[in-house]
Tab-separated table of C-alpha atoms and ligand atoms in Angstrom:
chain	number	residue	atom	x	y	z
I	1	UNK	CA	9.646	24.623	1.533
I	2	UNK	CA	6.262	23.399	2.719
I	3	UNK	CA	5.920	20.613	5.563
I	4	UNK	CA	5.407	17.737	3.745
I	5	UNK	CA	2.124	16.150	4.090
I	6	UNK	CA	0.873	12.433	4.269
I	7	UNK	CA	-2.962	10.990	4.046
I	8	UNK	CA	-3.093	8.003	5.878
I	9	UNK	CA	-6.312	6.177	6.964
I	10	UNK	CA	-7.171	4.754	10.683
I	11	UNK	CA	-7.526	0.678	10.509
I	12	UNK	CA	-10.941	0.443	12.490
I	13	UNK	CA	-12.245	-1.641	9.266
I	14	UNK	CA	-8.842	-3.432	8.283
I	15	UNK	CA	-8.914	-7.047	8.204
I	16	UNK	CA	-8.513	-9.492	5.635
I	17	UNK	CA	-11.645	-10.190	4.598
I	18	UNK	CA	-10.827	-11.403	0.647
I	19	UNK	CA	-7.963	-12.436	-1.381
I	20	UNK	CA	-6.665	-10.511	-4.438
I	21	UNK	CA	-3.054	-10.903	-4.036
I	22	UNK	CA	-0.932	-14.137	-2.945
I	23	UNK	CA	0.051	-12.476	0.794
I	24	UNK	CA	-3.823	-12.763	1.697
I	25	UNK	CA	-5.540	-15.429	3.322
I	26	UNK	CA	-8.465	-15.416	5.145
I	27	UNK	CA	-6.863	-17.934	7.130
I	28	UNK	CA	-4.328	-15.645	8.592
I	29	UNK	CA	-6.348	-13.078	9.815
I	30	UNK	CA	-5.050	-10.037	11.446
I	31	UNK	CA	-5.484	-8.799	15.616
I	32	UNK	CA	-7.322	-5.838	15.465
I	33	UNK	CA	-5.194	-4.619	18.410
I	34	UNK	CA	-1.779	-5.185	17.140
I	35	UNK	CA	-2.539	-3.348	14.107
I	36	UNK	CA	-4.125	-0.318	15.695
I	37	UNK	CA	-0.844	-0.183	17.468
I	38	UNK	CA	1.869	-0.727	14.076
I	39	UNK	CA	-0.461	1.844	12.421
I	40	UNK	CA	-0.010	4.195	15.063
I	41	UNK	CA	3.391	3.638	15.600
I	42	UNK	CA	4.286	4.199	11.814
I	43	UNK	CA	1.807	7.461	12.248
I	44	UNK	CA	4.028	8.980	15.029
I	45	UNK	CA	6.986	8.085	13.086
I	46	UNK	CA	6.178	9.663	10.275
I	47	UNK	CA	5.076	12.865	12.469
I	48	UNK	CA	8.216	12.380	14.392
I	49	UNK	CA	10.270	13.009	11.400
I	50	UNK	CA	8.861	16.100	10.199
I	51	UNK	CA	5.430	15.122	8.319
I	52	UNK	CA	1.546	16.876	8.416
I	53	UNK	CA	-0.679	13.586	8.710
I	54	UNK	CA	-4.070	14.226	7.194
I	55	UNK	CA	-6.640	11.389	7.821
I	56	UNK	CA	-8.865	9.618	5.566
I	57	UNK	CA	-12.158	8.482	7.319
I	58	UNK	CA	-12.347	4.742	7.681
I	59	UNK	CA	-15.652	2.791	6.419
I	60	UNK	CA	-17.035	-0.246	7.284
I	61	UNK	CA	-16.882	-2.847	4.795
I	62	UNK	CA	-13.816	-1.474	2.469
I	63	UNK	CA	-10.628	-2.790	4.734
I	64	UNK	CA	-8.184	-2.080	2.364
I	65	UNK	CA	-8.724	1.728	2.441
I	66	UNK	CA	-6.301	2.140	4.660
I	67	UNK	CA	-3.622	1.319	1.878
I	68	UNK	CA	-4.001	5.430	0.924
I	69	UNK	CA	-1.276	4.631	-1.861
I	70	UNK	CA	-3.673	3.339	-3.772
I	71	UNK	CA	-6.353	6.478	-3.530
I	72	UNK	CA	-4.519	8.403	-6.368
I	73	UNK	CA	-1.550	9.551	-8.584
I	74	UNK	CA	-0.943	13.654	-7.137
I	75	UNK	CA	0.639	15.544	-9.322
I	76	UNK	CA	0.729	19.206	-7.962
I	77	UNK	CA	-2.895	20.117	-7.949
I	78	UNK	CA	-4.289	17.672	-10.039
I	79	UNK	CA	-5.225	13.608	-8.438
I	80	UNK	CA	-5.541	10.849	-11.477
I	81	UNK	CA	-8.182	8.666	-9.108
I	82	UNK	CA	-7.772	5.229	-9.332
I	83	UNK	CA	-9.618	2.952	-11.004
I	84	UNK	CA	-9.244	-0.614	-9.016
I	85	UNK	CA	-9.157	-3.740	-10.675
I	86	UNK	CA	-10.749	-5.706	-8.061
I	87	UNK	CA	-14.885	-4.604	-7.535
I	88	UNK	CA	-13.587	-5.543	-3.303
I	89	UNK	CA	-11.684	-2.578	-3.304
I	90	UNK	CA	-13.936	-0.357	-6.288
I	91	UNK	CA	-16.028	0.842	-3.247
I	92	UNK	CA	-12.862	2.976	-2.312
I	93	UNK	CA	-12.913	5.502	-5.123
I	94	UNK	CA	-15.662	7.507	-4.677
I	95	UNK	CA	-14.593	8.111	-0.885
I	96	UNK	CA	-10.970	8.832	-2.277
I	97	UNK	CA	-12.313	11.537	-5.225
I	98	UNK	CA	-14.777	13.123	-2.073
I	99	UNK	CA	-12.071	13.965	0.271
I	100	UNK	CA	-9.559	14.947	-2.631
I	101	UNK	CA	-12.050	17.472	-4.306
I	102	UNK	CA	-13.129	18.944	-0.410
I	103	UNK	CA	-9.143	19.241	0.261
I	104	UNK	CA	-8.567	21.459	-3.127
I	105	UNK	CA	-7.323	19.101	-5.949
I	106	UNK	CA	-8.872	18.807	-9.009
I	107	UNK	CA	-9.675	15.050	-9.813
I	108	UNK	CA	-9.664	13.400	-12.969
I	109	UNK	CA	-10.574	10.518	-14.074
I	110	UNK	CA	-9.107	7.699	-16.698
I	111	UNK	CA	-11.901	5.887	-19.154
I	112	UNK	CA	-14.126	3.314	-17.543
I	113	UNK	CA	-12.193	0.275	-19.343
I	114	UNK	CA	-8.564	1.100	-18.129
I	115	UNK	CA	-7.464	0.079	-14.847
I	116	UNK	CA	-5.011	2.211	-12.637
I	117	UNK	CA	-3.809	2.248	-8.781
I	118	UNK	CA	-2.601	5.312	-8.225
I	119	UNK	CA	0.288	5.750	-6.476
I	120	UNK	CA	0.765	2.134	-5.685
I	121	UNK	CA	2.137	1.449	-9.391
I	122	UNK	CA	3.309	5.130	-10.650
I	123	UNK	CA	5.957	6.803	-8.837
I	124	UNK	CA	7.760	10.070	-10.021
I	125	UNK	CA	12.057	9.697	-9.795
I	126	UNK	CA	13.263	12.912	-10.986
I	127	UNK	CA	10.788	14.604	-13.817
I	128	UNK	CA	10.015	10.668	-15.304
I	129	UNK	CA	6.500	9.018	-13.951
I	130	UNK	CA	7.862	5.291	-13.827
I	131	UNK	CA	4.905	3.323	-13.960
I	132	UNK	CA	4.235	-0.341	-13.112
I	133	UNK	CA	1.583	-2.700	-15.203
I	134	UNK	CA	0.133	-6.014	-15.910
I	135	UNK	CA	-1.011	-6.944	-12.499
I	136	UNK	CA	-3.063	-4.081	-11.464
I	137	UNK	CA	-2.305	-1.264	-13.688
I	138	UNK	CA	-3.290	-1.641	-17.644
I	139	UNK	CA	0.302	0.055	-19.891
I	140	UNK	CA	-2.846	2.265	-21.112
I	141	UNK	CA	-3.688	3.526	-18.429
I	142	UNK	CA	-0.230	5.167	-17.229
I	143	UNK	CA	0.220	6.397	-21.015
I	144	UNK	CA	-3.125	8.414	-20.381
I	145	UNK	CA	-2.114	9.356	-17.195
I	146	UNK	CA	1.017	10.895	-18.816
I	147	UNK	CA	-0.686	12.866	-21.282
I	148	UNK	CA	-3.060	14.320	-18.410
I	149	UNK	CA	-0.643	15.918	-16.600
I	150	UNK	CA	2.203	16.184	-19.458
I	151	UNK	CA	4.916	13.761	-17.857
I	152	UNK	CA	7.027	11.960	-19.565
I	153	UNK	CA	6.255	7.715	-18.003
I	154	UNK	CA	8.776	4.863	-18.513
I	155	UNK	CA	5.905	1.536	-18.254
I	156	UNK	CA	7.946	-1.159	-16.422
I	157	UNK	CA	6.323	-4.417	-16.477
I	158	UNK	CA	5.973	-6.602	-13.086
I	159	UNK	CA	6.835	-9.939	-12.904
I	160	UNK	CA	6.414	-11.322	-9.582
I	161	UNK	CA	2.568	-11.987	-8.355
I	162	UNK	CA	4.139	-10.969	-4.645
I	163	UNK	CA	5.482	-7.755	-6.015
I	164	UNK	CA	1.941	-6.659	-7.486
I	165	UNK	CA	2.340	-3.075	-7.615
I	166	UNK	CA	5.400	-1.300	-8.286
I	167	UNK	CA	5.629	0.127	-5.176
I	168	UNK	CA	6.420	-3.214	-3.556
I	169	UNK	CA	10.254	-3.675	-5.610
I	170	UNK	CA	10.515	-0.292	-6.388
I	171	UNK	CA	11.273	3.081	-4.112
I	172	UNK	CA	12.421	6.759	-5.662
I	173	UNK	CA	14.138	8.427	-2.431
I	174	UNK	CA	15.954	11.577	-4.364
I	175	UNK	CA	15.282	12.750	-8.239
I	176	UNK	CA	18.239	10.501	-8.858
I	177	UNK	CA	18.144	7.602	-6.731
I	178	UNK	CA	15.839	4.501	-5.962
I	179	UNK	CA	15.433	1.371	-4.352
I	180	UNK	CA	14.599	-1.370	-5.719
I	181	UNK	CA	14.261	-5.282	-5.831
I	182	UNK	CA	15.729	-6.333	-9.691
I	183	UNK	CA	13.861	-10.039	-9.935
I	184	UNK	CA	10.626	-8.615	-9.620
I	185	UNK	CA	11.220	-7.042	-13.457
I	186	UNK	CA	12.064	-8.342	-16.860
I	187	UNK	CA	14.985	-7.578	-18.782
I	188	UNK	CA	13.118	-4.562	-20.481
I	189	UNK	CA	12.292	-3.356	-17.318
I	190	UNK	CA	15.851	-3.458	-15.934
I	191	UNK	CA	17.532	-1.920	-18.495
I	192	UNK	CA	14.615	0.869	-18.467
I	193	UNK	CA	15.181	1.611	-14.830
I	194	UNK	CA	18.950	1.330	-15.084
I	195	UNK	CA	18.986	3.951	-18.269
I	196	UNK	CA	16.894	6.825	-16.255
I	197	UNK	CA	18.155	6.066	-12.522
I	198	UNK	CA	21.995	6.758	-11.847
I	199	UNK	CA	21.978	5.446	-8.292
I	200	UNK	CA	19.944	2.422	-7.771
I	201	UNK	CA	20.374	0.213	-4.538
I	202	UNK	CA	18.910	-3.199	-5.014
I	203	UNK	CA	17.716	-5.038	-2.106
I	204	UNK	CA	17.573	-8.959	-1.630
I	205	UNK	CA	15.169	-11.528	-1.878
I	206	UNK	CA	13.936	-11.766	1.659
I	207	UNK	CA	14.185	-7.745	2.347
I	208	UNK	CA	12.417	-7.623	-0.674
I	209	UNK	CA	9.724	-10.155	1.136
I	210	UNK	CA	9.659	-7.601	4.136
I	211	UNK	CA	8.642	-5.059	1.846
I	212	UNK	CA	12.340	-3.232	2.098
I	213	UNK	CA	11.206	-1.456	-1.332
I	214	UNK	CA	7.794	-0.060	0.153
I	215	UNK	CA	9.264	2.718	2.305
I	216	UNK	CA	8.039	6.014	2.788
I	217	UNK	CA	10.366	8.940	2.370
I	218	UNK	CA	10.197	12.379	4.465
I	219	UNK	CA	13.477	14.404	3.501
I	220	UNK	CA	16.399	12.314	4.173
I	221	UNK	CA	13.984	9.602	6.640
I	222	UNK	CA	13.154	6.832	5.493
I	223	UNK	CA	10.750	4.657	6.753
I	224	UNK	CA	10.146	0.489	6.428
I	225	UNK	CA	8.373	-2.101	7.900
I	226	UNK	CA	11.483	-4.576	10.329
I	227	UNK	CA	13.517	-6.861	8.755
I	228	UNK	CA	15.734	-4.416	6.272
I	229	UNK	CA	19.390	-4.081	7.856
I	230	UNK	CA	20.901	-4.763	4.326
I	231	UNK	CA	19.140	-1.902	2.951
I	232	UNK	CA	19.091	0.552	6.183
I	233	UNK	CA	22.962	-0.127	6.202
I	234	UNK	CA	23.155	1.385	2.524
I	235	UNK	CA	20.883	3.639	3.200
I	236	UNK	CA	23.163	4.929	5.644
I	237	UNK	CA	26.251	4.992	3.388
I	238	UNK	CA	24.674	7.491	1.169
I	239	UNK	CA	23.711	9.806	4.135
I	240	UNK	CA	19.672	8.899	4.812
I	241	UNK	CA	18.362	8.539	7.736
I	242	UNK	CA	16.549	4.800	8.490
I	243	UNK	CA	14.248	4.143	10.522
I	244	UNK	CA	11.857	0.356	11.191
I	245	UNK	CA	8.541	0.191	12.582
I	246	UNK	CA	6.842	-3.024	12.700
I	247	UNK	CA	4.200	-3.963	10.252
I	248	UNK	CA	3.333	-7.432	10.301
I	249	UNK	CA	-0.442	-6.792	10.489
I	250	UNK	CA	-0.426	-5.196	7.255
I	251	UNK	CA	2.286	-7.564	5.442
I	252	UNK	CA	-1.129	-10.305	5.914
I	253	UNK	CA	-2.576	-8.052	3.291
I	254	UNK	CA	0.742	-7.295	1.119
I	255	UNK	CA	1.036	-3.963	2.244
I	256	UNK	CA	3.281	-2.111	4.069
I	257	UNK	CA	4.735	1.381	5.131
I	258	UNK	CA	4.389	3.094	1.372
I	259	UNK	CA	1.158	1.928	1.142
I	260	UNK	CA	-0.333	2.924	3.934
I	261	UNK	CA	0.711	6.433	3.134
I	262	UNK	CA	0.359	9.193	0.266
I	263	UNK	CA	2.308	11.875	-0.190
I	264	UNK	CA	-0.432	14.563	-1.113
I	265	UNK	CA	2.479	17.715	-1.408
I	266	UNK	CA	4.495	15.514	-3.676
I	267	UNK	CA	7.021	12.919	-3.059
I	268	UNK	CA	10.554	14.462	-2.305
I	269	UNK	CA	12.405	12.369	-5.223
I	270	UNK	CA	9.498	14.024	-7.800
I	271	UNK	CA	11.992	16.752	-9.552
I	272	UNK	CA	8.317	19.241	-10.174
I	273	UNK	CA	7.653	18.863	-6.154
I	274	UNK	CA	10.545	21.992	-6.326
I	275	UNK	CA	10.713	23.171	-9.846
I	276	UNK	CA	8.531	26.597	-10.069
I	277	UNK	CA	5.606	26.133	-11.551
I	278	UNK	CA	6.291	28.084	-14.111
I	279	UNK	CA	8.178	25.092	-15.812
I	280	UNK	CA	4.810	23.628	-16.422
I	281	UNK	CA	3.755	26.368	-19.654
Z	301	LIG	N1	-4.724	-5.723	-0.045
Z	301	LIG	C1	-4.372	-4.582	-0.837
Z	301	LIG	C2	-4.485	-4.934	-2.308
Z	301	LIG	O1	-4.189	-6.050	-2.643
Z	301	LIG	C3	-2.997	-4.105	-0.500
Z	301	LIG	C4	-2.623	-2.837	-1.191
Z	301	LIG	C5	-1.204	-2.427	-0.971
Z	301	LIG	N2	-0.949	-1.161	-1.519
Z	301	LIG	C6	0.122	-0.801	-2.209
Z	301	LIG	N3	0.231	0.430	-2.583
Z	301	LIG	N4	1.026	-1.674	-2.589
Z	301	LIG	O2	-4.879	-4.145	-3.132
């Protein structure tokens, strides 16, 4: 098995500098030194438990680039770039699709009217894409997605303005288990993820607020911002491996450990990250 490998992006730009979802304000702004250390912190974690950290160059004027979640869907060779709904963060893409194409994946792109974030709303559990719309993403979007790169994608719609992409109330961490945070979905949604998921854990309202659902997974780690002893104590009664690392700075923004990470080798809960290839034809 290959070392699994991350792209995060240094903050030297971060800051909250607009407001496109309900945990910004430019009235709350972030220390620039604070967050230089959380994002380190949560870099040498991640290294710490076993992970190749690429890095994304940081640019002035785009401070949400460090939220590499959003750069793209991977699906073995092949990144669907993302399309972002807000022109703030549009200036991201074409710095995403230059340092995917010089690292060897072959980038395509979804038509200019369909919004998509990447791995911020569409996360593999098992061999299903499960695929979060309305707020961000467009329902068209994942279908197309889908048909790219032949996967089968259960649309789940999101409810909650503070759980804007799926990645915020929803986390695979094996082919056959996931977190997740149940009031940020509708009934269709719920029944959706409880049809295709046989081991769900659901997390509370105020984990959910501390972004207990936007963890990063490296083998049997798993990685959130402080706050999440409900979950880390399940977490640990199915034999994973917790670990916190603060990340306050980024919560200002309404991101957190997931989201300031992406998984370019595939996440370990995508079934095709170990299937041979060969499955594919
Ligand atoms: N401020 C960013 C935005 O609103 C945060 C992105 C968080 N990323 C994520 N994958 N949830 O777009």
């Amino acid at each position: 098995m290959t070392q699994p490998w991350i792209l995060m992006c240094p903050p030297d730009y971060y800051g909250i500098e607009y407001e496109i979802n309900p945990w910004m304000s430019r009235s709350r702004a972030s220390d620039a030194e604070t967050t230089r250390a959380q994002w380190r912190a949560l870099h040498d974690v991640l290294v710490s438990v076993g992970a190749k950290v690429s890095l994304l160059e940081p640019k002035q004027g785009l401070p949400d680039l460090v939220f590499t979640a959003n750069a793209a869907l991977i699906y073995r060779q092949t990144a669907v770039l993302s399309r972002f709904r807000h022109a703030e963060r549009q200036g991201e893409e074409p710095i995403d699709e230059a340092w995917l194409t010089a690292h060897g994946f072959t980038v395509r792109r979804l038509p200019p009217d369909i919004y998509f974030e990447g791995a911020g709303d569409a996360l593999f559990c098992g061999d299903t894409l499960f695929a979060g719309y309305r707020i961000r993403s467009h329902a068209r979007g994942h279908q197309l997605v889908g048909e790219l790169i032949g996967a089968r994608v259960i649309p789940v719609e999101l409810t909650d303005d503070y759980h804007y992409h799926l990645d915020t109330c929803f986390c695979p961490i094996a082919p056959d288990t996931a977190i997740y945070y149940p009031a940020a979905f509708d009934e269709y949604g719920l029944q959706a993820l409880r049809a295709h998921i046989p081991n769900l854990i659901a997390v509370e309202r105020e984990e959910a607020r501390r972004f207990a659902c936007n963890a990063v997974v490296v083998g049997r780690s798993v990685v959130t911002n402080t706050g999440c002893p409900q979950l880390h104590a399940a977490l640990k009664d199915r034999g994973f491996e917790p670990h916190e690392t603060p990340l306050d700075e980024f919560v200002k923004a309404g991101g957190s450990a997931k989201c300031l990470t992406l998984r370019l080798d595939g996440e370990d809960a995508a079934a095709w990250r170990t299937a041979p290839a060969a499955r594919e034809a």
